[in-house]
Amino acid sequence: MKRQISKANFSLVSTELEHYESSGLITGEQKNEILEIYEIKGGLNFIRVVVTIGAILVGLGILSFIASNWDGISHLGKLLIIFGVFGGVNLAGYLLTENYPKTARSLIYLGTLVYGAGIFLIGQMYNFGGEFPTAFLLWSLGVIPMAFQLQDKYLMLFANILFGVYLNSSYNLGFPYAGWVGVPIVYLAFNYFGKSKLLLFFANLTTLSFIFQITLRYDVKGLYVGLIFFLIGLLMYGIKHNLGSDIFRVQGNILFGVTGVILTIPEIWDLLVSVQSTRLVSILFALAFLVLLFALIRKGSVISLIFVCITIFRYYTDTFAFLPKSLFFIVGGLLLLGFGYYFERMIKTPKGGTLA
C-alpha cells in the first residue's frame, strides 16, 4: 500500500527530490520511483463539499414542502413521499457510484437525512408516542450499517453524534441500555475506519456521556461524580498507549481541568465535611489542583495554563472580589506575560511545548 501524506508534505517531498535530481544525487527515474511510494491523503474535496451542501438543501426543501402542506396530504400520500424520496435518492446514489462517486455519496448522505426525518414524521403522523431521544437512537441504528457497508467514516461520525444526542437526552427515561452495545461499536468503528482521530474523539465523548448516565441512574452525589470524572481525566491524560494518545491527553486534560475547577467550589464538599470546614477542604484541593496544573505547565501544557487562569478568575469573583479590579488585572497580566516568556523559551529548546 502507498504511504498517504498531505498535499503540502507531498509538495515538499517532490521539491526536495527535484533538488536532489538537479544536484545529480539521484536520477529522474529514481525520483519518480520514490514519488510512486506516496499518494496524497484525501481531505475535504471541493466537489464533495458542493454536492453535499446541495443535497442538504434539497432535503430541507422537501421537508419544508411536506411541512407546509402537511394537513392537506393524506397519510398514504405522506408515506409515498417519504419512502419514495428515501428509495429514490439511495437508488440514484447507487447507480452513480461508479462514474460520479462524489455526487453519489452526497445522495446517500441525503438519504440518511430523509431516513431520520421519516422517523419523526411517521411517528407524528400515527401518534406512536414514545420519547424524543428514542428517535435519535433509531436514526443512528439506521446509519451505522450504511457507514460500515460503504466504509464511510463521515457517516459513522454522524451516527456517533446521533447516538450521543440520544445518551445526553435520555437522563429522565431510565437507564440507556443501548449504551452497552453502542460504546463498543464506536470503538470498533475507530479501528475499522483506519484509526481516525476524529472518530476516536467522539467515541471518547460517547463513553463519557454513558458513564455520566450511569451516575445519574444510580443517583450518585455531585461530589462523587466530580471526583470520578476528575480521576478519569487523570487516567486519560497519564496512561501511555499507542492508540490516539494525543487525543486522550487533550480530552483528559480538559476533563480533569473542568471537574477540578468545579471541585474548588466549597458547597460541593458538604457530603464529607461540616459546613464550617467545606471552604478549608476546597482550598486545600484547589492548592493541590494548581500544583498539578503548574507541573503540567512546566511540561508545556497550554490547556493547563488556561485552567490556571480560570481557577484564579473563579476565586477572584467568589472570594477576592473586594480587590481593586485594576490590581487583579495587573497581576493576571504579569502572570500571563511570565507564562508567555516561559513558553517562548521552551519552544526554543529541543523538546518544545505541547497542547496538553
Short mmCIF file of C-alpha atoms in Angstrom, two decimals:
data_model
loop_
_atom_site.label_atom_id
_atom_site.label_comp_id
_atom_site.label_asym_id
_atom_site.label_seq_id
_atom_site.Cartn_x
_atom_site.Cartn_y
_atom_site.Cartn_z
CA MET A 1 0.00 0.00 0.00
CA LYS A 2 1.10 3.53 -0.74
CA ARG A 3 2.02 5.88 2.06
CA GLN A 4 -0.61 8.61 2.44
CA ILE A 5 0.65 12.11 3.17
CA SER A 6 -0.89 15.56 3.00
CA LYS A 7 -0.74 17.64 -0.17
CA ALA A 8 1.68 20.09 1.47
CA ASN A 9 4.04 17.28 2.53
CA PHE A 10 3.86 15.69 -0.92
CA SER A 11 4.80 19.02 -2.47
CA LEU A 12 7.74 19.31 -0.06
CA VAL A 13 8.97 15.79 -0.86
CA SER A 14 8.61 16.45 -4.58
CA THR A 15 10.55 19.74 -4.32
CA GLU A 16 13.37 18.10 -2.37
CA LEU A 17 13.63 15.22 -4.83
CA GLU A 18 13.82 17.66 -7.74
CA HIS A 19 16.68 19.37 -5.94
CA TYR A 20 18.45 16.03 -5.47
CA GLU A 21 17.92 15.25 -9.16
CA SER A 22 19.31 18.60 -10.30
CA SER A 23 22.30 18.08 -7.98
CA GLY A 24 23.00 14.70 -9.53
CA LEU A 25 22.37 12.76 -6.33
CA ILE A 26 19.55 10.72 -7.89
CA THR A 27 18.30 10.12 -11.42
CA GLY A 28 14.93 11.17 -12.79
CA GLU A 29 13.83 7.54 -12.77
CA GLN A 30 14.74 7.16 -9.11
CA LYS A 31 12.85 10.35 -8.30
CA ASN A 32 9.70 9.02 -9.99
CA GLU A 33 10.03 5.66 -8.23
CA ILE A 34 10.23 7.39 -4.85
CA LEU A 35 7.23 9.60 -5.61
CA GLU A 36 5.26 6.48 -6.60
CA ILE A 37 5.51 5.33 -2.98
CA TYR A 38 3.32 8.24 -1.86
CA GLU A 39 -0.22 9.35 -2.52
CA ILE A 40 -1.97 12.48 -1.37
CA LYS A 41 -4.22 11.90 1.62
CA GLY A 42 -7.87 12.53 0.85
CA GLY A 43 -9.16 15.60 2.65
CA LEU A 44 -12.17 17.84 2.14
CA ASN A 45 -12.83 17.82 -1.59
CA PHE A 46 -14.38 20.95 -3.10
CA ILE A 47 -16.72 18.99 -5.37
CA ARG A 48 -17.83 16.75 -2.48
CA VAL A 49 -18.49 19.79 -0.29
CA VAL A 50 -20.55 21.48 -3.02
CA VAL A 51 -22.69 18.42 -3.84
CA THR A 52 -23.15 17.58 -0.16
CA ILE A 53 -24.41 21.10 0.59
CA GLY A 54 -26.65 20.81 -2.47
CA ALA A 55 -28.06 17.51 -1.19
CA ILE A 56 -28.75 19.02 2.22
CA LEU A 57 -30.56 21.97 0.64
CA VAL A 58 -32.68 19.60 -1.46
CA GLY A 59 -33.54 17.65 1.68
CA LEU A 60 -34.50 20.82 3.55
CA GLY A 61 -36.63 21.88 0.59
CA ILE A 62 -38.50 18.58 0.56
CA LEU A 63 -39.09 18.73 4.30
CA SER A 64 -40.25 22.33 4.02
CA PHE A 65 -42.72 21.33 1.28
CA ILE A 66 -44.10 18.47 3.37
CA ALA A 67 -44.38 20.64 6.48
CA SER A 68 -46.17 23.48 4.68
CA ASN A 69 -48.68 21.10 3.07
CA TRP A 70 -48.87 18.61 5.93
CA ASP A 71 -52.55 18.97 6.70
CA GLY A 72 -53.55 18.77 3.05
CA ILE A 73 -51.72 15.50 2.28
CA SER A 74 -53.29 12.13 3.06
CA HIS A 75 -51.47 9.56 5.18
CA LEU A 76 -50.86 7.45 2.09
CA GLY A 77 -49.51 10.47 0.23
CA LYS A 78 -47.17 11.29 3.09
CA LEU A 79 -45.84 7.73 3.21
CA LEU A 80 -45.35 7.66 -0.56
CA ILE A 81 -43.38 10.91 -0.43
CA ILE A 82 -41.16 9.75 2.46
CA PHE A 83 -40.43 6.27 1.10
CA GLY A 84 -40.29 7.49 -2.49
CA VAL A 85 -37.68 10.16 -1.76
CA PHE A 86 -35.71 7.81 0.50
CA GLY A 87 -35.65 4.99 -2.05
CA GLY A 88 -35.10 7.36 -4.99
CA VAL A 89 -32.03 9.17 -3.65
CA ASN A 90 -30.40 5.93 -2.47
CA LEU A 91 -31.05 4.22 -5.79
CA ALA A 92 -29.65 7.23 -7.65
CA GLY A 93 -26.61 7.18 -5.37
CA TYR A 94 -26.05 3.50 -6.09
CA LEU A 95 -26.37 3.97 -9.88
CA LEU A 96 -23.96 6.93 -9.93
CA THR A 97 -21.32 5.37 -7.68
CA GLU A 98 -19.05 4.11 -10.44
CA ASN A 99 -18.96 7.19 -12.68
CA TYR A 100 -19.75 10.03 -10.26
CA PRO A 101 -18.68 8.82 -6.80
CA LYS A 102 -18.76 12.22 -5.06
CA THR A 103 -22.27 13.07 -6.28
CA ALA A 104 -23.38 9.52 -5.45
CA ARG A 105 -22.09 9.77 -1.90
CA SER A 106 -23.84 13.11 -1.37
CA LEU A 107 -27.13 11.50 -2.45
CA ILE A 108 -26.57 8.75 0.10
CA TYR A 109 -25.98 11.43 2.73
CA LEU A 110 -29.30 12.95 1.68
CA GLY A 111 -30.87 9.51 2.09
CA THR A 112 -29.73 9.33 5.70
CA LEU A 113 -31.30 12.74 6.38
CA VAL A 114 -34.58 11.66 4.77
CA TYR A 115 -34.46 8.46 6.84
CA GLY A 116 -34.17 10.47 10.05
CA ALA A 117 -36.89 12.90 9.01
CA GLY A 118 -39.11 9.94 8.15
CA ILE A 119 -38.79 8.58 11.69
CA PHE A 120 -40.06 11.85 13.18
CA LEU A 121 -42.77 12.41 10.56
CA ILE A 122 -44.21 8.89 10.70
CA GLY A 123 -44.17 8.96 14.50
CA GLN A 124 -46.10 12.22 14.44
CA MET A 125 -48.44 11.04 11.70
CA TYR A 126 -49.61 7.91 13.53
CA ASN A 127 -49.16 9.27 17.08
CA PHE A 128 -46.87 6.41 18.02
CA GLY A 129 -45.85 8.24 21.18
CA GLY A 130 -42.52 7.24 22.62
CA GLU A 131 -39.80 9.57 23.70
CA PHE A 132 -37.95 12.16 21.62
CA PRO A 133 -34.41 10.75 22.28
CA THR A 134 -35.51 7.29 21.10
CA ALA A 135 -35.92 8.70 17.58
CA PHE A 136 -32.24 9.63 17.56
CA LEU A 137 -31.35 6.10 18.67
CA LEU A 138 -33.38 4.63 15.79
CA TRP A 139 -31.80 7.11 13.40
CA SER A 140 -28.27 6.13 14.46
CA LEU A 141 -29.16 2.41 14.18
CA GLY A 142 -30.11 3.01 10.56
CA VAL A 143 -26.96 4.96 9.70
CA ILE A 144 -24.41 2.60 11.32
CA PRO A 145 -24.89 -0.35 8.89
CA MET A 146 -24.69 2.05 5.94
CA ALA A 147 -21.45 3.52 7.30
CA PHE A 148 -19.81 0.11 7.67
CA GLN A 149 -21.09 -1.09 4.28
CA LEU A 150 -19.77 2.00 2.47
CA GLN A 151 -16.69 2.30 4.71
CA ASP A 152 -17.54 5.98 5.16
CA LYS A 153 -16.10 7.50 8.34
CA TYR A 154 -18.22 10.64 7.98
CA LEU A 155 -21.42 8.61 8.08
CA MET A 156 -20.05 6.80 11.13
CA LEU A 157 -19.22 10.13 12.72
CA PHE A 158 -22.80 11.29 12.08
CA ALA A 159 -24.15 8.08 13.63
CA ASN A 160 -21.89 8.63 16.64
CA ILE A 161 -23.22 12.17 17.09
CA LEU A 162 -26.83 10.93 16.85
CA PHE A 163 -26.10 8.27 19.45
CA GLY A 164 -24.50 10.89 21.68
CA VAL A 165 -27.65 13.06 21.41
CA TYR A 166 -29.69 10.03 22.48
CA LEU A 167 -27.47 9.40 25.50
CA ASN A 168 -27.40 13.02 26.63
CA SER A 169 -31.17 13.46 26.22
CA SER A 170 -32.30 10.24 27.92
CA TYR A 171 -31.41 11.04 31.52
CA ASN A 172 -35.10 11.08 32.51
CA LEU A 173 -36.05 7.95 30.54
CA GLY A 174 -34.46 5.35 32.75
CA PHE A 175 -31.19 3.62 32.06
CA PRO A 176 -29.99 3.82 28.40
CA TYR A 177 -29.19 0.12 27.96
CA ALA A 178 -28.30 0.73 24.31
CA GLY A 179 -25.04 2.22 25.61
CA TRP A 180 -23.69 -1.23 26.48
CA VAL A 181 -23.80 -2.05 22.77
CA GLY A 182 -23.21 1.41 21.33
CA VAL A 183 -19.97 2.19 23.18
CA PRO A 184 -18.12 -0.92 21.89
CA ILE A 185 -19.41 -0.19 18.37
CA VAL A 186 -17.95 3.34 18.27
CA TYR A 187 -14.51 1.99 19.24
CA LEU A 188 -14.87 -0.84 16.71
CA ALA A 189 -15.57 1.85 14.12
CA PHE A 190 -12.43 3.73 15.19
CA ASN A 191 -10.32 0.66 14.35
CA TYR A 192 -12.34 -0.25 11.27
CA PHE A 193 -12.04 3.18 9.65
CA GLY A 194 -8.26 3.45 9.87
CA LYS A 195 -7.96 4.76 13.43
CA SER A 196 -9.46 8.15 12.60
CA LYS A 197 -8.66 10.68 15.35
CA LEU A 198 -11.99 12.41 14.77
CA LEU A 199 -13.88 9.17 15.38
CA LEU A 200 -11.79 8.49 18.49
CA PHE A 201 -12.57 11.97 19.84
CA PHE A 202 -16.33 11.42 19.53
CA ALA A 203 -16.07 7.81 20.73
CA ASN A 204 -14.50 9.10 23.94
CA LEU A 205 -17.26 11.71 24.29
CA THR A 206 -19.87 8.98 23.83
CA THR A 207 -18.24 6.84 26.52
CA LEU A 208 -18.05 9.75 28.95
CA SER A 209 -21.73 10.54 28.29
CA PHE A 210 -22.64 6.91 29.01
CA ILE A 211 -20.68 6.91 32.27
CA PHE A 212 -22.46 10.13 33.24
CA GLN A 213 -25.82 8.48 32.55
CA ILE A 214 -24.81 5.59 34.84
CA THR A 215 -24.06 8.03 37.67
CA LEU A 216 -27.45 9.70 37.15
CA ARG A 217 -29.23 6.34 37.09
CA TYR A 218 -27.80 5.34 40.45
CA ASP A 219 -28.22 8.82 41.98
CA VAL A 220 -24.50 9.34 42.59
CA LYS A 221 -23.97 12.57 44.51
CA GLY A 222 -22.41 15.56 42.79
CA LEU A 223 -19.15 15.36 44.74
CA TYR A 224 -18.57 11.75 43.78
CA VAL A 225 -19.47 12.42 40.15
CA GLY A 226 -16.89 15.22 40.09
CA LEU A 227 -14.24 13.01 41.70
CA ILE A 228 -14.99 10.13 39.32
CA PHE A 229 -14.59 12.29 36.23
CA PHE A 230 -11.55 14.04 37.70
CA LEU A 231 -9.91 10.62 38.12
CA ILE A 232 -10.99 9.53 34.63
CA GLY A 233 -9.43 12.69 33.21
CA LEU A 234 -6.16 12.00 35.01
CA LEU A 235 -6.13 8.42 33.71
CA MET A 236 -6.88 9.55 30.15
CA TYR A 237 -4.05 12.05 30.38
CA GLY A 238 -1.49 9.83 32.07
CA ILE A 239 -1.87 6.30 30.70
CA LYS A 240 0.65 5.53 27.98
CA HIS A 241 -0.59 3.73 24.86
CA ASN A 242 -0.22 3.84 21.09
CA LEU A 243 -3.84 4.40 20.01
CA GLY A 244 -4.52 8.12 19.65
CA SER A 245 -2.59 9.04 22.79
CA ASP A 246 -2.64 12.75 21.86
CA ILE A 247 -6.46 12.72 21.66
CA PHE A 248 -6.68 11.01 25.05
CA ARG A 249 -4.24 13.50 26.56
CA VAL A 250 -6.10 16.56 25.28
CA GLN A 251 -9.52 15.25 26.32
CA GLY A 252 -8.19 14.06 29.66
CA ASN A 253 -6.58 17.44 30.30
CA ILE A 254 -9.85 19.23 29.55
CA LEU A 255 -11.89 16.76 31.63
CA PHE A 256 -9.85 16.94 34.82
CA GLY A 257 -9.47 20.71 34.29
CA VAL A 258 -13.23 21.30 34.16
CA THR A 259 -14.01 18.94 37.06
CA GLY A 260 -11.07 20.33 39.03
CA VAL A 261 -12.45 23.87 38.81
CA ILE A 262 -15.89 22.57 39.86
CA LEU A 263 -14.36 20.78 42.85
CA THR A 264 -12.91 24.07 44.12
CA ILE A 265 -16.47 25.16 44.98
CA PRO A 266 -16.86 24.79 48.78
CA GLU A 267 -20.55 23.74 48.75
CA ILE A 268 -19.83 20.60 46.78
CA TRP A 269 -17.85 19.14 49.73
CA ASP A 270 -20.82 19.24 52.13
CA LEU A 271 -21.19 15.45 51.87
CA LEU A 272 -17.84 14.76 53.51
CA VAL A 273 -17.25 17.56 55.99
CA SER A 274 -19.20 20.02 58.07
CA VAL A 275 -20.36 23.31 56.62
CA GLN A 276 -17.66 25.14 58.58
CA SER A 277 -14.89 23.02 57.03
CA THR A 278 -16.01 23.00 53.38
CA ARG A 279 -14.11 26.16 52.47
CA LEU A 280 -10.89 24.81 54.02
CA VAL A 281 -11.21 21.48 52.18
CA SER A 282 -11.98 23.19 48.88
CA ILE A 283 -8.97 25.50 49.28
CA LEU A 284 -6.69 22.53 50.04
CA PHE A 285 -8.00 20.78 46.94
CA ALA A 286 -7.54 23.96 44.90
CA LEU A 287 -3.91 24.24 46.03
CA ALA A 288 -3.21 20.63 45.09
CA PHE A 289 -5.03 21.18 41.79
CA LEU A 290 -2.93 24.25 40.99
CA VAL A 291 0.28 22.39 41.87
CA LEU A 292 -0.74 19.71 39.36
CA LEU A 293 -1.53 22.31 36.70
CA PHE A 294 1.78 24.13 37.23
CA ALA A 295 3.64 20.81 36.97
CA LEU A 296 1.94 20.18 33.61
CA ILE A 297 2.64 23.75 32.50
CA ARG A 298 6.33 23.07 33.07
CA LYS A 299 5.95 20.24 30.54
CA GLY A 300 4.43 22.68 28.05
CA SER A 301 0.68 22.12 28.56
CA VAL A 302 -1.19 25.16 27.22
CA ILE A 303 -4.56 23.73 28.32
CA SER A 304 -3.33 23.57 31.92
CA LEU A 305 -2.36 27.24 31.70
CA ILE A 306 -5.91 28.08 30.61
CA PHE A 307 -7.34 26.26 33.65
CA VAL A 308 -4.94 28.09 35.96
CA CYS A 309 -6.38 31.36 34.65
CA ILE A 310 -9.96 30.05 35.03
CA THR A 311 -9.28 28.94 38.62
CA ILE A 312 -7.75 32.29 39.55
CA PHE A 313 -10.68 34.15 37.99
CA ARG A 314 -13.13 31.89 39.85
CA TYR A 315 -11.56 32.78 43.17
CA TYR A 316 -11.49 36.45 42.22
CA THR A 317 -15.24 36.52 41.59
CA ASP A 318 -16.01 34.35 44.63
CA THR A 319 -13.56 35.37 47.34
CA PHE A 320 -11.37 38.27 46.31
CA ALA A 321 -13.97 40.45 44.61
CA PHE A 322 -13.17 43.21 47.10
CA LEU A 323 -9.74 43.64 45.49
CA PRO A 324 -9.46 46.53 43.03
CA LYS A 325 -10.08 45.29 39.50
CA SER A 326 -7.01 47.16 38.32
CA LEU A 327 -4.79 45.21 40.75
CA PHE A 328 -6.35 41.92 39.71
CA PHE A 329 -5.82 42.58 36.00
CA ILE A 330 -2.26 43.80 36.56
CA VAL A 331 -1.36 40.64 38.50
CA GLY A 332 -3.15 38.45 35.95
CA GLY A 333 -1.40 40.23 33.08
CA LEU A 334 2.00 39.80 34.72
CA LEU A 335 1.31 36.09 35.19
CA LEU A 336 0.37 35.70 31.53
CA LEU A 337 3.43 37.63 30.39
CA GLY A 338 5.58 35.39 32.56
CA PHE A 339 3.98 32.27 31.12
CA GLY A 340 4.34 33.63 27.60
CA TYR A 341 8.06 34.19 28.18
CA TYR A 342 8.35 30.68 29.64
CA PHE A 343 6.61 29.04 26.67
CA GLU A 344 8.67 31.03 24.15
CA ARG A 345 11.85 29.87 25.86
CA MET A 346 10.53 26.31 25.94
CA ILE A 347 9.74 26.34 22.22
CA LYS A 348 13.36 27.22 21.51
CA THR A 349 14.53 24.12 23.37
CA PRO A 350 14.75 20.77 21.51
CA LYS A 351 11.74 19.31 23.38
CA GLY A 352 9.39 22.20 22.63
CA GLY A 353 5.89 22.56 24.09
CA THR A 354 2.68 20.60 23.72
CA LEU A 355 -1.01 21.42 23.62
CA ALA A 356 -1.80 19.08 26.52
#
